[in-house]
Coordinates of C-alpha atoms in Angstrom, one line a residue:
M1 CA -41.4 -124.2 10.3
C2 CA -38.0 -123.9 8.3
V3 CA -35.0 -121.5 9.5
G4 CA -33.4 -120.8 6.4
P5 CA -34.6 -121.9 2.4
D6 CA -34.4 -124.2 0.4
G7 CA -32.5 -123.8 -2.9
Q8 CA -36.0 -122.8 -5.0
S9 CA -36.2 -119.8 -2.6
T10 CA -33.0 -119.1 -2.7
L11 CA -32.7 -118.6 -6.9
A12 CA -36.0 -116.0 -6.7
L13 CA -34.8 -114.1 -4.0
I14 CA -31.5 -114.3 -5.8
K15 CA -33.5 -113.3 -9.1
M16 CA -35.1 -110.6 -7.5
L17 CA -31.7 -109.3 -5.7
K18 CA -30.8 -108.9 -9.2
R19 CA -34.6 -107.2 -9.5
K20 CA -36.0 -109.8 -12.7
K21 CA -38.8 -111.3 -11.9
P22 CA -39.3 -114.4 -11.3
E23 CA -40.9 -117.6 -13.2
K24 CA -42.8 -118.6 -9.6
K25 CA -45.8 -117.5 -9.0
V26 CA -46.4 -117.4 -4.7
R27 CA -50.0 -118.8 -3.9
N28 CA -50.9 -117.6 -7.4
F29 CA -49.7 -113.9 -7.0
Q30 CA -47.0 -112.8 -8.8
P31 CA -45.6 -109.9 -6.6
D32 CA -43.3 -106.7 -8.5
W33 CA -40.7 -107.7 -6.8
T34 CA -38.6 -104.3 -8.6
D35 CA -41.0 -102.2 -6.2
C36 CA -40.6 -104.6 -3.1
V37 CA -36.3 -104.0 -3.5
R38 CA -37.1 -100.5 -3.9
G39 CA -39.7 -100.1 -1.3
K40 CA -42.8 -99.2 -3.2
S41 CA -45.0 -101.6 -2.2
W42 CA -44.6 -103.2 0.7
E43 CA -43.5 -102.0 4.3
C44 CA -40.9 -105.8 4.9
D45 CA -39.9 -107.1 2.2
L46 CA -39.2 -110.6 2.9
S47 CA -41.1 -111.3 6.0
V48 CA -42.7 -114.2 5.5
I49 CA -42.7 -116.2 2.2
G50 CA -45.2 -119.8 1.2
S51 CA -43.1 -121.9 -1.3
Q52 CA -44.1 -124.3 -2.5
G53 CA -42.2 -127.1 -2.2
K54 CA -42.2 -131.5 -2.3
K55 CA -44.3 -132.2 0.4
G56 CA -46.3 -128.9 0.3
S57 CA -46.4 -125.1 1.5
R58 CA -43.8 -124.3 4.1
P59 CA -43.6 -121.1 5.6
L60 CA -40.1 -119.4 5.6
L61 CA -39.6 -116.8 7.5
Y62 CA -36.6 -114.2 6.9
T63 CA -36.2 -112.4 10.7
N64 CA -35.3 -115.9 12.9
E65 CA -32.0 -114.9 12.8
C66 CA -33.1 -111.2 14.1
R67 CA -32.9 -112.1 18.5
A68 CA -32.2 -110.3 21.0
S69 CA -28.3 -110.8 22.2
T70 CA -29.0 -110.6 25.6
S71 CA -31.7 -112.8 27.8
T72 CA -33.2 -109.4 29.7
H73 CA -34.2 -107.8 26.6
T74 CA -37.2 -110.0 24.4
F75 CA -37.9 -109.1 20.5
F76 CA -42.3 -109.3 20.3
K77 CA -42.3 -110.0 16.4
Y78 CA -45.2 -110.2 14.4
A79 CA -45.6 -109.6 10.8
D80 CA -43.9 -106.3 10.2
D81 CA -44.3 -105.4 14.2
T82 CA -41.6 -105.4 15.6
A83 CA -41.3 -104.5 20.3
I84 CA -38.7 -104.5 21.9
V85 CA -38.2 -105.3 25.6
G86 CA -36.0 -104.1 28.3
Y87 CA -35.8 -104.5 31.9
L88 CA -35.2 -101.2 34.5
N89 CA -32.2 -101.3 37.3
P90 CA -31.4 -98.7 39.6
D91 CA -28.0 -98.5 37.7
G92 CA -27.5 -97.5 34.3
S93 CA -25.9 -100.3 32.6
V94 CA -28.8 -102.2 31.7
L95 CA -30.1 -99.1 29.4
T96 CA -26.2 -99.6 27.9
S97 CA -28.0 -102.8 26.7
F98 CA -30.9 -101.3 25.9
E99 CA -29.4 -99.2 23.8
E100 CA -27.3 -101.7 21.6
E101 CA -29.7 -103.9 21.4
V102 CA -31.6 -100.7 19.9
S103 CA -28.5 -100.4 17.3
N104 CA -28.8 -103.7 16.6
F105 CA -31.8 -104.2 15.1
T106 CA -31.5 -101.0 13.2
K107 CA -28.0 -102.6 11.8
W108 CA -29.4 -105.9 11.3
C109 CA -32.5 -104.6 9.4
R110 CA -29.8 -102.5 7.1
D111 CA -27.9 -105.4 6.0
N112 CA -31.5 -107.2 5.0
F113 CA -32.2 -104.3 3.3
L114 CA -35.3 -102.9 5.7
A115 CA -36.4 -100.4 6.9
V116 CA -37.5 -98.7 10.6
N117 CA -39.5 -96.2 10.2
A118 CA -38.1 -93.8 13.2
N119 CA -41.5 -91.6 12.9
K120 CA -43.3 -94.7 12.9
T121 CA -41.9 -95.7 16.4
K122 CA -42.6 -95.3 19.6
E123 CA -40.6 -95.7 23.2
M124 CA -42.8 -96.0 26.8
V125 CA -41.5 -96.6 29.5
I126 CA -43.2 -98.7 32.4
D127 CA -41.6 -97.8 35.7
F128 CA -43.1 -97.9 39.1
R129 CA -40.5 -96.7 41.2
R130 CA -41.4 -94.3 43.8
H131 CA -38.2 -92.7 43.5
K132 CA -37.7 -92.6 39.3
S133 CA -34.6 -91.8 37.4
E134 CA -33.6 -90.2 34.1
I135 CA -33.5 -91.7 31.4
P136 CA -32.6 -90.6 27.7
N137 CA -34.8 -91.2 25.0
S138 CA -33.4 -94.2 22.2
T139 CA -31.9 -93.0 18.9
V140 CA -32.7 -94.5 15.4
N141 CA -30.5 -93.7 12.4
D142 CA -29.4 -90.7 14.5
K143 CA -33.5 -89.7 15.5
T144 CA -35.0 -89.4 18.4
I145 CA -37.9 -91.4 19.1
E146 CA -41.3 -89.8 20.5
R147 CA -41.7 -91.1 24.3
V148 CA -45.7 -92.6 24.9
S149 CA -48.1 -92.3 27.5
S150 CA -49.8 -95.2 26.1
Y151 CA -49.2 -97.1 22.7
K152 CA -51.6 -99.4 20.6
Y153 CA -49.8 -103.3 19.8
L154 CA -51.8 -105.5 18.4
G155 CA -55.0 -104.3 18.1
I156 CA -54.3 -103.6 22.6
E157 CA -54.2 -100.4 23.8
I158 CA -51.5 -100.2 26.6
D159 CA -50.4 -97.7 29.2
D160 CA -47.3 -97.0 30.8
K161 CA -49.5 -98.4 34.2
L162 CA -50.8 -100.7 33.3
K163 CA -54.6 -99.4 33.8
F164 CA -56.1 -100.1 30.6
E165 CA -57.9 -96.8 31.1
I166 CA -57.7 -96.0 27.3
C167 CA -58.5 -99.6 26.5
T168 CA -61.8 -99.6 28.3
T169 CA -63.1 -96.6 26.8
S170 CA -62.8 -98.1 23.2
K171 CA -64.0 -100.9 23.7
V172 CA -66.7 -99.4 25.4
N173 CA -67.3 -96.5 22.2
K174 CA -67.1 -100.2 20.2
L175 CA -69.5 -102.0 22.1
Q176 CA -72.3 -98.8 22.0
Q177 CA -71.8 -98.7 18.2
R178 CA -72.3 -102.0 17.8
M179 CA -75.3 -102.4 20.8
F180 CA -77.6 -99.7 18.3
F181 CA -78.1 -102.5 15.7
L182 CA -79.1 -105.0 18.5
R183 CA -82.1 -102.4 19.4
K184 CA -82.9 -102.4 16.1
L185 CA -83.3 -105.6 15.7
N186 CA -85.2 -105.9 19.0
Y187 CA -87.2 -103.0 17.1
F188 CA -88.4 -104.9 14.3
Q189 CA -89.5 -107.9 16.4
V190 CA -86.9 -110.2 15.6
D191 CA -86.6 -113.7 17.6
C192 CA -84.7 -113.9 20.3
T193 CA -82.1 -117.1 19.3
I194 CA -81.2 -114.5 16.7
L195 CA -80.6 -111.6 19.4
E196 CA -77.9 -113.2 21.4
L197 CA -76.6 -114.7 18.4
F198 CA -76.0 -111.8 17.3
Y199 CA -75.3 -110.5 20.4
K200 CA -72.7 -113.1 20.9
T201 CA -71.0 -112.7 17.2
V202 CA -71.0 -109.0 16.9
L203 CA -70.7 -107.8 20.7
Q204 CA -68.8 -110.9 22.6
S205 CA -66.6 -110.9 20.2
V206 CA -64.9 -107.6 20.7
L207 CA -66.1 -107.4 24.8
S208 CA -63.4 -111.1 24.7
F209 CA -60.7 -109.8 22.7
G210 CA -57.7 -109.3 24.6
L211 CA -60.0 -109.4 28.0
V212 CA -57.2 -112.4 29.5
C213 CA -54.9 -109.9 29.0
V214 CA -56.2 -106.8 30.7
F215 CA -59.1 -107.5 32.8
G216 CA -58.0 -107.9 35.7
N217 CA -56.0 -105.2 36.2
M218 CA -58.6 -102.6 35.0
R219 CA -60.1 -100.3 37.9
K220 CA -63.6 -101.8 39.0
G221 CA -64.8 -98.7 38.0
N222 CA -63.8 -99.8 34.3
Q223 CA -65.5 -103.2 34.7
D224 CA -68.1 -101.9 36.2
K225 CA -68.3 -99.9 32.7
L226 CA -68.5 -103.7 30.9
Q227 CA -70.9 -104.8 32.9
R228 CA -73.3 -102.0 31.9
L229 CA -73.4 -102.9 29.2
L230 CA -73.7 -106.1 29.2
K231 CA -76.2 -105.8 31.2
T232 CA -78.2 -103.8 29.1
A233 CA -78.1 -106.4 26.1
S234 CA -79.1 -108.7 28.5
K235 CA -82.6 -107.1 28.8
I236 CA -83.1 -106.4 25.1
I237 CA -82.4 -110.0 24.5
G238 CA -84.8 -110.9 26.8
C239 CA -82.5 -113.7 29.2
S240 CA -79.7 -112.8 30.5
Q241 CA -75.9 -113.5 29.2
T242 CA -72.7 -114.6 31.1
S243 CA -70.9 -111.8 33.0
V244 CA -67.8 -109.9 32.5
T245 CA -65.7 -111.5 35.5
Q246 CA -67.4 -115.3 34.6
L247 CA -66.4 -114.6 30.9
W248 CA -62.4 -113.5 32.4
A249 CA -62.7 -116.5 34.4
D250 CA -63.7 -119.0 31.4
L251 CA -61.3 -117.3 28.4
V252 CA -58.1 -117.9 31.2
V253 CA -58.7 -120.8 32.1
D254 CA -59.4 -122.3 28.6
K255 CA -55.9 -120.7 27.8
A256 CA -54.0 -122.2 30.5
E257 CA -55.8 -125.1 29.5
R258 CA -54.1 -124.5 25.4
I259 CA -50.6 -123.7 27.4
L260 CA -50.2 -126.9 29.4
R261 CA -51.1 -128.8 26.1
D262 CA -48.3 -126.9 24.4
P263 CA -45.1 -127.4 24.8
T264 CA -43.6 -124.7 22.7
H265 CA -45.6 -121.6 24.3
P266 CA -43.4 -119.0 25.4
L267 CA -45.2 -119.2 28.7
Y268 CA -45.4 -123.4 28.8
R269 CA -42.1 -123.0 31.4
K270 CA -45.1 -121.1 33.7
F271 CA -47.2 -123.4 34.5
Q272 CA -45.4 -126.6 36.6
L273 CA -47.8 -129.0 37.7
S274 CA -47.2 -130.2 41.7
N275 CA -46.2 -133.8 40.6
R276 CA -47.4 -136.1 38.1
G277 CA -50.5 -137.6 40.0
S278 CA -51.7 -134.2 40.7
S279 CA -53.9 -131.4 38.0
R280 CA -53.0 -128.6 40.8
L281 CA -50.6 -126.1 39.0
L282 CA -47.7 -124.5 41.9
Q283 CA -47.8 -120.5 42.3
R284 CA -45.3 -118.3 42.2
S285 CA -43.9 -115.6 45.1
I286 CA -46.1 -112.9 44.4
K287 CA -45.1 -109.7 45.6
T288 CA -48.1 -106.7 44.8
K289 CA -51.1 -106.9 43.8
R290 CA -50.7 -105.7 40.5
F291 CA -49.4 -108.7 39.8
S292 CA -51.2 -111.5 41.2
L293 CA -53.5 -110.0 39.0
S294 CA -51.9 -109.9 35.7
F295 CA -52.7 -113.5 33.7
V296 CA -49.9 -115.8 35.1
P297 CA -51.5 -115.5 38.7
S298 CA -55.0 -115.6 38.2
A299 CA -54.3 -118.2 35.5
I300 CA -53.2 -120.3 37.8
R301 CA -55.4 -119.5 40.6
L302 CA -58.3 -120.1 39.0
F303 CA -57.0 -123.7 37.4
N304 CA -56.6 -124.9 40.1
E305 CA -59.9 -123.4 41.6
R306 CA -61.7 -124.9 39.0
H307 CA -60.5 -128.3 40.1
R308 CA -61.0 -128.7 43.6
S309 CA -64.6 -127.9 42.3
R310 CA -64.6 -130.9 39.8
S311 CA -62.9 -133.3 41.9

């Protein structure tokens, strides 16, 4: 990944900013650069543009320099979606620094010809303290940001209690809709092999999406809802399928193994081997049940159990 543009891309950007169409196409696509500059057609002007150089295609990430100025805040960027996460402390120092981060982010967007839509921007506070303090709403471009109790980010419904009630309801509704087609295939006496293939392709893909993040902290009743749907699908197919708990465990261990093979992964430092000759991961201290059911502690626990049973 290249942090800065090369010479050809710089010339193309200069032409774009002068509202002239560049002669060079981007991956056989000729965009309307005038509309891009005026903000008519594209939500994110300069997020990612592929540049064809001498050594092949290289993606240029122009939002790479937009970073948090302190370690207590994190920017999560995916295409034109950006989430700013900060930690709450009993004193108001962190709140002040969070407001500064939001202000710096909006200023960076303004300086780089990007517009932050305050109407679409939402704010969510996750606070498990018994004695909660008043937290003022954030502002963007002199507009107060709406505070919500749940928000859908990258396809996952996140609530301020981290119980994932809305996420469970969404998964159940999607699975029930797709269950109709599974019943129809069974009504037409389709072979069970095709039924199982349809289940794994259409239903299990919906079930497994984001499961490593949400299943551990789901309530037992919500986990049972997903298991009942899976049990119904198993009856229609005619053979038992992997349970939701087992599917979650397999996905978590597989994700942990991939993280261990990728030193550039943001969670790589969370997974540390006990010593060089051992395959056991060190488990950090856990103070709350909520944290013990989250991804990293669950992945370390299941990873150690899986490798202990193999040895």
